[in-house]
Short mmCIF file of the C-alpha atoms (twelve columns), coordinates in Angstrom:
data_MODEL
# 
_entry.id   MODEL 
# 
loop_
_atom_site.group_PDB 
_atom_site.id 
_atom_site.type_symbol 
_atom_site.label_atom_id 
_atom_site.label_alt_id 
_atom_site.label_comp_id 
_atom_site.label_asym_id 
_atom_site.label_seq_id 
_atom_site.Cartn_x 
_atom_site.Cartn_y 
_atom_site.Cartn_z 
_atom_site.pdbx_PDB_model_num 
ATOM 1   C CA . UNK A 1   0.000  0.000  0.000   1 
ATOM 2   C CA . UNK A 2   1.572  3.041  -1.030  1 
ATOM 3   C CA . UNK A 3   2.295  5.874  2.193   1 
ATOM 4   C CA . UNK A 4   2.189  9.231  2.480   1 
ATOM 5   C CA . UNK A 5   5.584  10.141 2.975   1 
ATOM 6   C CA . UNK A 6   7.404  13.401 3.746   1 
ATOM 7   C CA . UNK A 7   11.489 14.094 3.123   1 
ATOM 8   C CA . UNK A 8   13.155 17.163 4.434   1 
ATOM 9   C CA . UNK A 9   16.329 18.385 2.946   1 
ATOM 10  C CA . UNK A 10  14.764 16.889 -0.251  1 
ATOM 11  C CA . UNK A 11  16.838 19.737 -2.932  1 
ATOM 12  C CA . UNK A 12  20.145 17.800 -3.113  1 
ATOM 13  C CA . UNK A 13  22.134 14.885 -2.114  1 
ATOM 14  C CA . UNK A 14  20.518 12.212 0.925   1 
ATOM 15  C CA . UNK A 15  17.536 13.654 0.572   1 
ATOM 16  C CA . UNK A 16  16.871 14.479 -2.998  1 
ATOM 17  C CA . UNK A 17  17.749 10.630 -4.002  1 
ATOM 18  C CA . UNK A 18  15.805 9.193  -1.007  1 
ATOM 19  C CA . UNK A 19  12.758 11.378 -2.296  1 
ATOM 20  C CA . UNK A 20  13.093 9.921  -5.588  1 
ATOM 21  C CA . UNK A 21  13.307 6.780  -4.419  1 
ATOM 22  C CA . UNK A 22  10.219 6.229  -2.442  1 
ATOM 23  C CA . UNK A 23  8.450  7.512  -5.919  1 
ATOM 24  C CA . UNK A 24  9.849  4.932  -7.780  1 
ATOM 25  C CA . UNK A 25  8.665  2.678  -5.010  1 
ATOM 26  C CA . UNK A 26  4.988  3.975  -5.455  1 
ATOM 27  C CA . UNK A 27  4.767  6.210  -2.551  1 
ATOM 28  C CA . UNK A 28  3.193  9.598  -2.333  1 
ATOM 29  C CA . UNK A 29  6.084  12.039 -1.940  1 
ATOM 30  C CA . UNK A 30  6.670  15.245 -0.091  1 
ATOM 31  C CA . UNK A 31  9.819  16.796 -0.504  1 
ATOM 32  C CA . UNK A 32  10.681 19.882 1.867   1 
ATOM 33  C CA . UNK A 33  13.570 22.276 1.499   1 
ATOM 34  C CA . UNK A 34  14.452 25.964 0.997   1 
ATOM 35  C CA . UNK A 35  16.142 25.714 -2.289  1 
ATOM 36  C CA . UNK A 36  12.856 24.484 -4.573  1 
ATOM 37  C CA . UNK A 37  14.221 25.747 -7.606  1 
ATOM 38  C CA . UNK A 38  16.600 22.418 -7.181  1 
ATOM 39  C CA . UNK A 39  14.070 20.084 -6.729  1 
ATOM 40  C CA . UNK A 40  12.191 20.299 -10.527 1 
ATOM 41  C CA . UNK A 41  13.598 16.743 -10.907 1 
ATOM 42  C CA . UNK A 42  11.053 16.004 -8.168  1 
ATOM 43  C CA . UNK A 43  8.000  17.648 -9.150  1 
ATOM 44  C CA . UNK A 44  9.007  16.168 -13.025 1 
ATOM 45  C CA . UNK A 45  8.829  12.966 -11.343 1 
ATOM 46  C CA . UNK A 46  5.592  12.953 -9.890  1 
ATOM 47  C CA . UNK A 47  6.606  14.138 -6.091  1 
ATOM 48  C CA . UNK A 48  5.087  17.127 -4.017  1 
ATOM 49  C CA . UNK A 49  7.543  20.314 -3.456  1 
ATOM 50  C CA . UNK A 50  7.216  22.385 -0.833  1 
ATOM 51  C CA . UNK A 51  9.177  25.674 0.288   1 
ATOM 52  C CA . UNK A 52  10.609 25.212 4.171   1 
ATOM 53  C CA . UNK A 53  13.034 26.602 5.968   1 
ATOM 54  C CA . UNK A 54  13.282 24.649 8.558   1 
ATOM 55  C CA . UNK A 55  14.457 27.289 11.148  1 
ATOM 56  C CA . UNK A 56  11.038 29.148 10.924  1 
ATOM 57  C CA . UNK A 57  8.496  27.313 12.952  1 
ATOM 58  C CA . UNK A 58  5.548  28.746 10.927  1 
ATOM 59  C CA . UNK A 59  6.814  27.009 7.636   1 
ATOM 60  C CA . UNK A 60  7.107  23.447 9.839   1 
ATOM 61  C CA . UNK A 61  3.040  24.268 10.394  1 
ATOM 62  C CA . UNK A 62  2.436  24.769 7.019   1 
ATOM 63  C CA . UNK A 63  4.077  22.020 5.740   1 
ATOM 64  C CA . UNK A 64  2.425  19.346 7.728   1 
ATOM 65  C CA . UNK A 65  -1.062 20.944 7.744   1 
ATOM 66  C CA . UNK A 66  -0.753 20.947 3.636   1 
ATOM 67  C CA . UNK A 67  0.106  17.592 3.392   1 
ATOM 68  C CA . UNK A 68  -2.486 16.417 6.302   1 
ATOM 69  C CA . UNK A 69  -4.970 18.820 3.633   1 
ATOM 70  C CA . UNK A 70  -4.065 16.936 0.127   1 
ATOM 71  C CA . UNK A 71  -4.148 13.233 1.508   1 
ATOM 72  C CA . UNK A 72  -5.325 13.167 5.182   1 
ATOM 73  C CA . UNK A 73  -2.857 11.611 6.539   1 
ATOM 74  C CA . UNK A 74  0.935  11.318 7.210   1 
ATOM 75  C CA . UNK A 75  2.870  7.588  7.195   1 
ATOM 76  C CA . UNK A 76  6.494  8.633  6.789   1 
ATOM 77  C CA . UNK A 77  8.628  11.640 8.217   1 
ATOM 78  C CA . UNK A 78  11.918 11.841 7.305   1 
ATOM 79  C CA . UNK A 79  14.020 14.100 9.126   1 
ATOM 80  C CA . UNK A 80  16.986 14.705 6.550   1 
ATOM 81  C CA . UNK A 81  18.005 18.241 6.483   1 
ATOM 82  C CA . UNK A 82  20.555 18.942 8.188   1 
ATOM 83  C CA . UNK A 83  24.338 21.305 8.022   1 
ATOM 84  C CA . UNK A 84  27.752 21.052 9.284   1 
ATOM 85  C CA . UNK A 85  29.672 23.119 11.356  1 
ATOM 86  C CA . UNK A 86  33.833 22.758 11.539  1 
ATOM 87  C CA . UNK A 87  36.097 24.526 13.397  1 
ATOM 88  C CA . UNK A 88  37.968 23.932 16.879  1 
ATOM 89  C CA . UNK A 89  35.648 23.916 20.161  1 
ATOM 90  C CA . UNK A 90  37.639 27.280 21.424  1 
ATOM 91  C CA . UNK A 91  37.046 29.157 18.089  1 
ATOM 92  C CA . UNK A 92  33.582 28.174 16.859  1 
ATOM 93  C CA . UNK A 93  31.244 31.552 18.148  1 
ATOM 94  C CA . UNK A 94  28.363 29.828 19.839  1 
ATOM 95  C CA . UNK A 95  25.866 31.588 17.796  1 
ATOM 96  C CA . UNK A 96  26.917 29.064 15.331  1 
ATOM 97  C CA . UNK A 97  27.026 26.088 17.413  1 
ATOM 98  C CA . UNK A 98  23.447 27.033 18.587  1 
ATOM 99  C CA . UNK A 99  22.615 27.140 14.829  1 
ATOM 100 C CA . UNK A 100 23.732 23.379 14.144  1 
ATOM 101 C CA . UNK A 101 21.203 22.253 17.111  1 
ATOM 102 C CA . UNK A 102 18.135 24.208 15.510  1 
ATOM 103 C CA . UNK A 103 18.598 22.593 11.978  1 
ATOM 104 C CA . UNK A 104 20.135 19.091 13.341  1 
ATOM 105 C CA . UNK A 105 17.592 18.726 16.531  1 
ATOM 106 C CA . UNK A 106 15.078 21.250 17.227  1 
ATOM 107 C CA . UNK A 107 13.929 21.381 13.927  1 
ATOM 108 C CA . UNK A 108 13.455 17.454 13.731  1 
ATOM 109 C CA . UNK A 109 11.914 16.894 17.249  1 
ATOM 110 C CA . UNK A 110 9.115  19.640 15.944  1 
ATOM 111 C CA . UNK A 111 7.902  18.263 13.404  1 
ATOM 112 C CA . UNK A 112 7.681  14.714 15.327  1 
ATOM 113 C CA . UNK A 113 5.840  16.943 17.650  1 
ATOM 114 C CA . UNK A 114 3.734  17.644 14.112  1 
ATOM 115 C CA . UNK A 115 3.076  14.310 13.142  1 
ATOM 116 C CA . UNK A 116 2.556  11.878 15.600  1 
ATOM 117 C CA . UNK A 117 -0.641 12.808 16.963  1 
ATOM 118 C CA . UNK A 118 -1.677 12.081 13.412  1 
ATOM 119 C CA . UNK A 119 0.286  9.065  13.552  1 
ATOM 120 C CA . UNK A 120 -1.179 7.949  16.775  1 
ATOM 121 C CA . UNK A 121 -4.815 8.386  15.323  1 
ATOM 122 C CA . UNK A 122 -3.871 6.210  12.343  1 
ATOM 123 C CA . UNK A 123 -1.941 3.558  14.687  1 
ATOM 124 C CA . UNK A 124 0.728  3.191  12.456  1 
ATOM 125 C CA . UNK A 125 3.931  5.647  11.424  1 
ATOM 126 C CA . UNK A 126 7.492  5.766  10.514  1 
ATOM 127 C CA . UNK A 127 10.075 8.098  11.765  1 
ATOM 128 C CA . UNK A 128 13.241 8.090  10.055  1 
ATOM 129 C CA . UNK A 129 16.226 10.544 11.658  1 
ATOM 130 C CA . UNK A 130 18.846 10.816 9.353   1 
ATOM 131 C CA . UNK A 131 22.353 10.825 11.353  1 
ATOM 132 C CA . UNK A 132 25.664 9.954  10.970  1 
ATOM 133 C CA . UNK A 133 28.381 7.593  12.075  1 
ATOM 134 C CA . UNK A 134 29.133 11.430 13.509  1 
ATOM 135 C CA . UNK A 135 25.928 10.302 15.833  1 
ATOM 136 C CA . UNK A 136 28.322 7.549  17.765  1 
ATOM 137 C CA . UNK A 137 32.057 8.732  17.266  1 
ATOM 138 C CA . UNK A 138 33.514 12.600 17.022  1 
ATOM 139 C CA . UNK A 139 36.751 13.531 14.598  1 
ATOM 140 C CA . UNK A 140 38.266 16.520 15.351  1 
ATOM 141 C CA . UNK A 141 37.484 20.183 14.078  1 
ATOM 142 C CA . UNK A 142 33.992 18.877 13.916  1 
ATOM 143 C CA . UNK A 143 32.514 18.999 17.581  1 
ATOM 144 C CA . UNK A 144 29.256 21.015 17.424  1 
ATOM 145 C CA . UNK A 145 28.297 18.525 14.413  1 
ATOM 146 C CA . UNK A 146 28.703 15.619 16.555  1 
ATOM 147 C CA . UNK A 147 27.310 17.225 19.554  1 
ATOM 148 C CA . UNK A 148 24.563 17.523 17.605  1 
ATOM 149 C CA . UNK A 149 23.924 14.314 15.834  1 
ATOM 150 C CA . UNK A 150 24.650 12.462 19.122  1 
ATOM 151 C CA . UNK A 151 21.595 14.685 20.647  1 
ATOM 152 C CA . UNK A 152 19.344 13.511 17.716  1 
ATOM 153 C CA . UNK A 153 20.413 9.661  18.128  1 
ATOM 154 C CA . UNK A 154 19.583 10.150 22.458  1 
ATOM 155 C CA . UNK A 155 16.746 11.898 21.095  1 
ATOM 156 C CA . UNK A 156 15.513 8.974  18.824  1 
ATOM 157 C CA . UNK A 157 16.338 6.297  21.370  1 
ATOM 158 C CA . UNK A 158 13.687 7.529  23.772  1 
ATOM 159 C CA . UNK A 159 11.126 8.730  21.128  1 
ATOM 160 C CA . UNK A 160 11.403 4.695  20.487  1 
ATOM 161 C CA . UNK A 161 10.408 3.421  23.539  1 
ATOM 162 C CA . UNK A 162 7.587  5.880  23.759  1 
ATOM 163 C CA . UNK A 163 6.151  5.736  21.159  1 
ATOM 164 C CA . UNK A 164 5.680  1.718  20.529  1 
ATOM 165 C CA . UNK A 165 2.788  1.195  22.204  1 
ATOM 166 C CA . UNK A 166 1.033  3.181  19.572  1 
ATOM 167 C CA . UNK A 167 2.107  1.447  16.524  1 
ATOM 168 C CA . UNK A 168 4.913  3.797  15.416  1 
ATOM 169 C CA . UNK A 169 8.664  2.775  14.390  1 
ATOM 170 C CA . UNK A 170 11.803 5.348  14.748  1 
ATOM 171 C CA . UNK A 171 14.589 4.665  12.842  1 
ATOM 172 C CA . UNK A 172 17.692 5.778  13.005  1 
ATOM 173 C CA . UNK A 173 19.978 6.044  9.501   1 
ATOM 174 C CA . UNK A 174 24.216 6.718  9.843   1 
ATOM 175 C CA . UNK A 175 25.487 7.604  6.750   1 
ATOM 176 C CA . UNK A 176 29.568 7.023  6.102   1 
ATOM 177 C CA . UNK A 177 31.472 8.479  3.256   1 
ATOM 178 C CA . UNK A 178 28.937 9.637  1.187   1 
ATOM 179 C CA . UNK A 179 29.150 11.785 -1.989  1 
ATOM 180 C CA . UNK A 180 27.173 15.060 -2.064  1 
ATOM 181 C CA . UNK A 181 27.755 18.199 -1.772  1 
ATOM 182 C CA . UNK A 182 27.396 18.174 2.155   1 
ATOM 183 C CA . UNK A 183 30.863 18.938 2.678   1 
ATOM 184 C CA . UNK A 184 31.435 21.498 0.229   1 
ATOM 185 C CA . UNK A 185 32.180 24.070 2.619   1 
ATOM 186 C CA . UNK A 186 34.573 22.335 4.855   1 
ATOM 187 C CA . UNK A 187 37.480 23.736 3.953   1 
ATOM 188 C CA . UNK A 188 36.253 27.692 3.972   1 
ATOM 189 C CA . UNK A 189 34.562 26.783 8.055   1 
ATOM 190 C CA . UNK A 190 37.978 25.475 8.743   1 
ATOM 191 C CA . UNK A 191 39.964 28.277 7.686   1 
ATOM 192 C CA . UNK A 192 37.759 30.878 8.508   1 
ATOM 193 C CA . UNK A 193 37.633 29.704 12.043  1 
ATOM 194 C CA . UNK A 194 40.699 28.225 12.881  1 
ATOM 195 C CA . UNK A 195 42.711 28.922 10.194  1 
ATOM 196 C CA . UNK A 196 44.497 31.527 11.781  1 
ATOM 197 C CA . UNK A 197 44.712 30.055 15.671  1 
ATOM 198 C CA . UNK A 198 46.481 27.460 17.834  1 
ATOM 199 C CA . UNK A 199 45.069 25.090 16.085  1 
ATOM 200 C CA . UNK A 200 45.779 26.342 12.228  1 
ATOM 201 C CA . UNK A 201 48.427 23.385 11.104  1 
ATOM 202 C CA . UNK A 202 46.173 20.983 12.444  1 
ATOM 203 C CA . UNK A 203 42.665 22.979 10.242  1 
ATOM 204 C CA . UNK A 204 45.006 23.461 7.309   1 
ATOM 205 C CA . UNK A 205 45.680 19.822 6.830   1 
ATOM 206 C CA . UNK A 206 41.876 19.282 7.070   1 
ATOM 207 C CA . UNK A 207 40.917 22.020 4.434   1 
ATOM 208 C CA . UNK A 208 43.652 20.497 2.134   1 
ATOM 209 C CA . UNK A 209 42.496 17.367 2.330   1 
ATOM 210 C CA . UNK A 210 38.946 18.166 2.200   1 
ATOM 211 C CA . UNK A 211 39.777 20.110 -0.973  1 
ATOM 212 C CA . UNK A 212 42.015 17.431 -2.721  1 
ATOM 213 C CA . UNK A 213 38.825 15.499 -2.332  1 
ATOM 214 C CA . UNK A 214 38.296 11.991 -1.224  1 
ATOM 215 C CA . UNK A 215 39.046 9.257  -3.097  1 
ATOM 216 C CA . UNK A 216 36.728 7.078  -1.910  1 
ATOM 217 C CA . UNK A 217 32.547 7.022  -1.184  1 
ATOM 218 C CA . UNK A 218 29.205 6.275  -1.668  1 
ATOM 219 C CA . UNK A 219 26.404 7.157  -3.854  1 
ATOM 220 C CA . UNK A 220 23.461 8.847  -2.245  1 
ATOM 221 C CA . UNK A 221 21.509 6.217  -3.276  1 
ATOM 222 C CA . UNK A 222 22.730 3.203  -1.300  1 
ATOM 223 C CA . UNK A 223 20.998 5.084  1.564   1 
ATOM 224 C CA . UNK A 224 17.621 6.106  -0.344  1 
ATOM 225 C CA . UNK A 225 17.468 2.253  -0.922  1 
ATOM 226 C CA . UNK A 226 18.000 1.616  2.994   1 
ATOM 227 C CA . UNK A 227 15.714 4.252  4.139   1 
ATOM 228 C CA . UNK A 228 12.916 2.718  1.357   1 
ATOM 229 C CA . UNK A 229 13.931 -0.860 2.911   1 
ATOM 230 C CA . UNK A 230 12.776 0.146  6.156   1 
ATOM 231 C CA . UNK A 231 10.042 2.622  5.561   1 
ATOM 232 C CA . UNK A 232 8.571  -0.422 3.957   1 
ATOM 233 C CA . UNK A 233 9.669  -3.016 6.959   1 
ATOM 234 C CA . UNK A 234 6.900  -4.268 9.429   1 
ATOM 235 C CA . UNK A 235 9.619  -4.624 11.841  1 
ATOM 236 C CA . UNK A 236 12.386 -2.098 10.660  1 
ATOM 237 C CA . UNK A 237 16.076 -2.311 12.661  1 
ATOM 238 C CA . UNK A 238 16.515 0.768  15.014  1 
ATOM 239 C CA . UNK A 239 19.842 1.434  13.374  1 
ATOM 240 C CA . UNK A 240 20.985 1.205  9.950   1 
ATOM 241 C CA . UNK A 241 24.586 2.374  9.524   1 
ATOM 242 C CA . UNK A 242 25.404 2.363  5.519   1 
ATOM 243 C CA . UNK A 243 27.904 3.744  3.434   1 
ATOM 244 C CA . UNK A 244 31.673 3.864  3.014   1 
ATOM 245 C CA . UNK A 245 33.487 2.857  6.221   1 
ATOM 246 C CA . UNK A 246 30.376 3.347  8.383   1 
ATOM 247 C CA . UNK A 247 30.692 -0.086 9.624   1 
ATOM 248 C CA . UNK A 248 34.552 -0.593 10.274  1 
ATOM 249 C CA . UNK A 249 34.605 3.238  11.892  1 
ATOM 250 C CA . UNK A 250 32.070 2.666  13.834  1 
ATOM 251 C CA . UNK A 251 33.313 -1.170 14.787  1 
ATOM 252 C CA . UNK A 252 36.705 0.966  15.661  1 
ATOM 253 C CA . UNK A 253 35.245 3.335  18.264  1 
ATOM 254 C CA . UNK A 254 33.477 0.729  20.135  1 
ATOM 255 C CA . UNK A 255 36.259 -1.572 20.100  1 
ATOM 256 C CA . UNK A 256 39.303 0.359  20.322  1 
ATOM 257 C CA . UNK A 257 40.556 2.101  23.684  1 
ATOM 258 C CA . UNK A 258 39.384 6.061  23.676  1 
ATOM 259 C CA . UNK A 259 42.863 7.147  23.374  1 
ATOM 260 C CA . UNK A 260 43.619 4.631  20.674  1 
ATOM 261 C CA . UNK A 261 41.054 5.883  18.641  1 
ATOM 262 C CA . UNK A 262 42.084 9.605  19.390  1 
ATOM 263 C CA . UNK A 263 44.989 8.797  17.634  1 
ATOM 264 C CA . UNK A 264 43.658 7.039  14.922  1 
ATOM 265 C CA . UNK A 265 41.488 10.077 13.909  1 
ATOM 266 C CA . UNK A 266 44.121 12.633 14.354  1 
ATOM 267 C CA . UNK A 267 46.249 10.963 12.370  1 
ATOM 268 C CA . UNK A 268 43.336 10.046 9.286   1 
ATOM 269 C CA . UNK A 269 43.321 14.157 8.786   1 
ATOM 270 C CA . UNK A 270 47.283 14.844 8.182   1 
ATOM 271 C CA . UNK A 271 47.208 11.840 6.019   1 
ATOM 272 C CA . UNK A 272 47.181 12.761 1.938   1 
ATOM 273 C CA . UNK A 273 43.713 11.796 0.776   1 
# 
């Protein structure tokens, strides 16, 4: 049976390929994000666009009340947009680091607020947080993103157990490697924070690398086709971590000593690419 779904972030990248995806799959699709004069490849397709900034409450509203207006009723929410933030702990203004929590939590746990009533009514729902292997382990240069996406993942973890008993599932999705243009700004954040610092050499190498590009990752769409898998599930896992070297970094933090892996990831950002 097909479900009303909803994808934030849907203009690019994750979420443009997972919105795409769920049409292919025969779902009614909703995709949400500020840039809709990206997202023609989803209204071409058949999929819903709708402007939101997810940092203004009143769009949130309008989102979810249009969708509950066109097909009276919501089955799938998932919480995709997101940005990055890098720079040392020290030289990051907190303005900024307050910013990465609105788009990469508050914004999320609102529209959860939004949906599950609706969700409850029906008895049935799907939550999907988009998060990171950043959600379990923390590189340097990168701490207010990880702060963050290990709030969402605590976050998720509760909404879990409370929502059960009503029928709904909350998933959590950790992207590795992946190839979009997430990270396009990594090297600018870095030098415009900390390029100039006590912690400069250590940025520097970070912003070269990051600019020399990575050899390695994956497409977009190995995670579309996870997120389908278990918006589709009866009995989707609570985790799904997907991508290049989400499973062996994230088998490294929970195995390896905390100074061990310290080293290991201060060492993975002097390294040539």
């Amino acid at each position: 049976m097909p479900k009303v779904c909803l994808v934030t972030g849907a203009s690019a990248g994750i979420g443009l390929t997972t919105a795409l995806e769920l049409l292919r799959a025969g779902h009614v699709v909703y995709g949400a994000a500020r840039r809709v004069r990206k997202m023609d490849v989803l209204r071409e397709a058949g999929g819903h666009v709708l402007e939101m900034d997810v940092r203004r409450d009143a769009d949130l509203d309008r989102v979810i009340a249009t969708i509950l207006r066109e097909q009276g009723r919501i089955d799938v929410l998932v919480n995709n947009a997101g940005t990055v933030l890098h720079g040392a702990v020290e030289d990051v203004p907190l303005d900024r680091a307050r910013d990465q929590f609105e788009v990469n939590v508050l914004a999320p746990a609102r529209l959860i607020q939004l949906v599950l009533p609706h969700m409850r009514e029906q008895g049935s729902g799907v939550i999907v947080n988009v998060s990171s292997i950043g959600g379990e382990i923390s590189l340097p240069l990168g701490a207010w993103y990880y702060a963050a996406k290990h709030a969402l993942e605590a976050l998720s973890d509760t909404l879990r157990m409370e929502v059960a008993p009503f029928g709904i599932n909350v998933v959590i999705v950790q992207p590795g490697i992946i190839k979009t243009e997430f990270e396009d700004q990594t090297a600018a954040q870095l030098r415009e924070h900390s390029g100039l610092g006590a912690y400069r050499s250590m940025a520097e190498a970070m912003a070269e690398r990051s600019e020399n590009g990575l050899a390695e990752g994956s497409d977009p769409r190995v995670v579309a086709e996870t997120i389908r898998a278990a918006v589709e599930s009866d009995a989707p896992q609570t985790r799904y971590a997907v991508g290049w070297l989400a499973d062996k970094l994230l088998e490294l933090n929970r195995t390896l000593p905390d100074r061990e892996f310290d080293a290991l990831a201060s060492r993975s950002i002097t390294l040539p690419p």
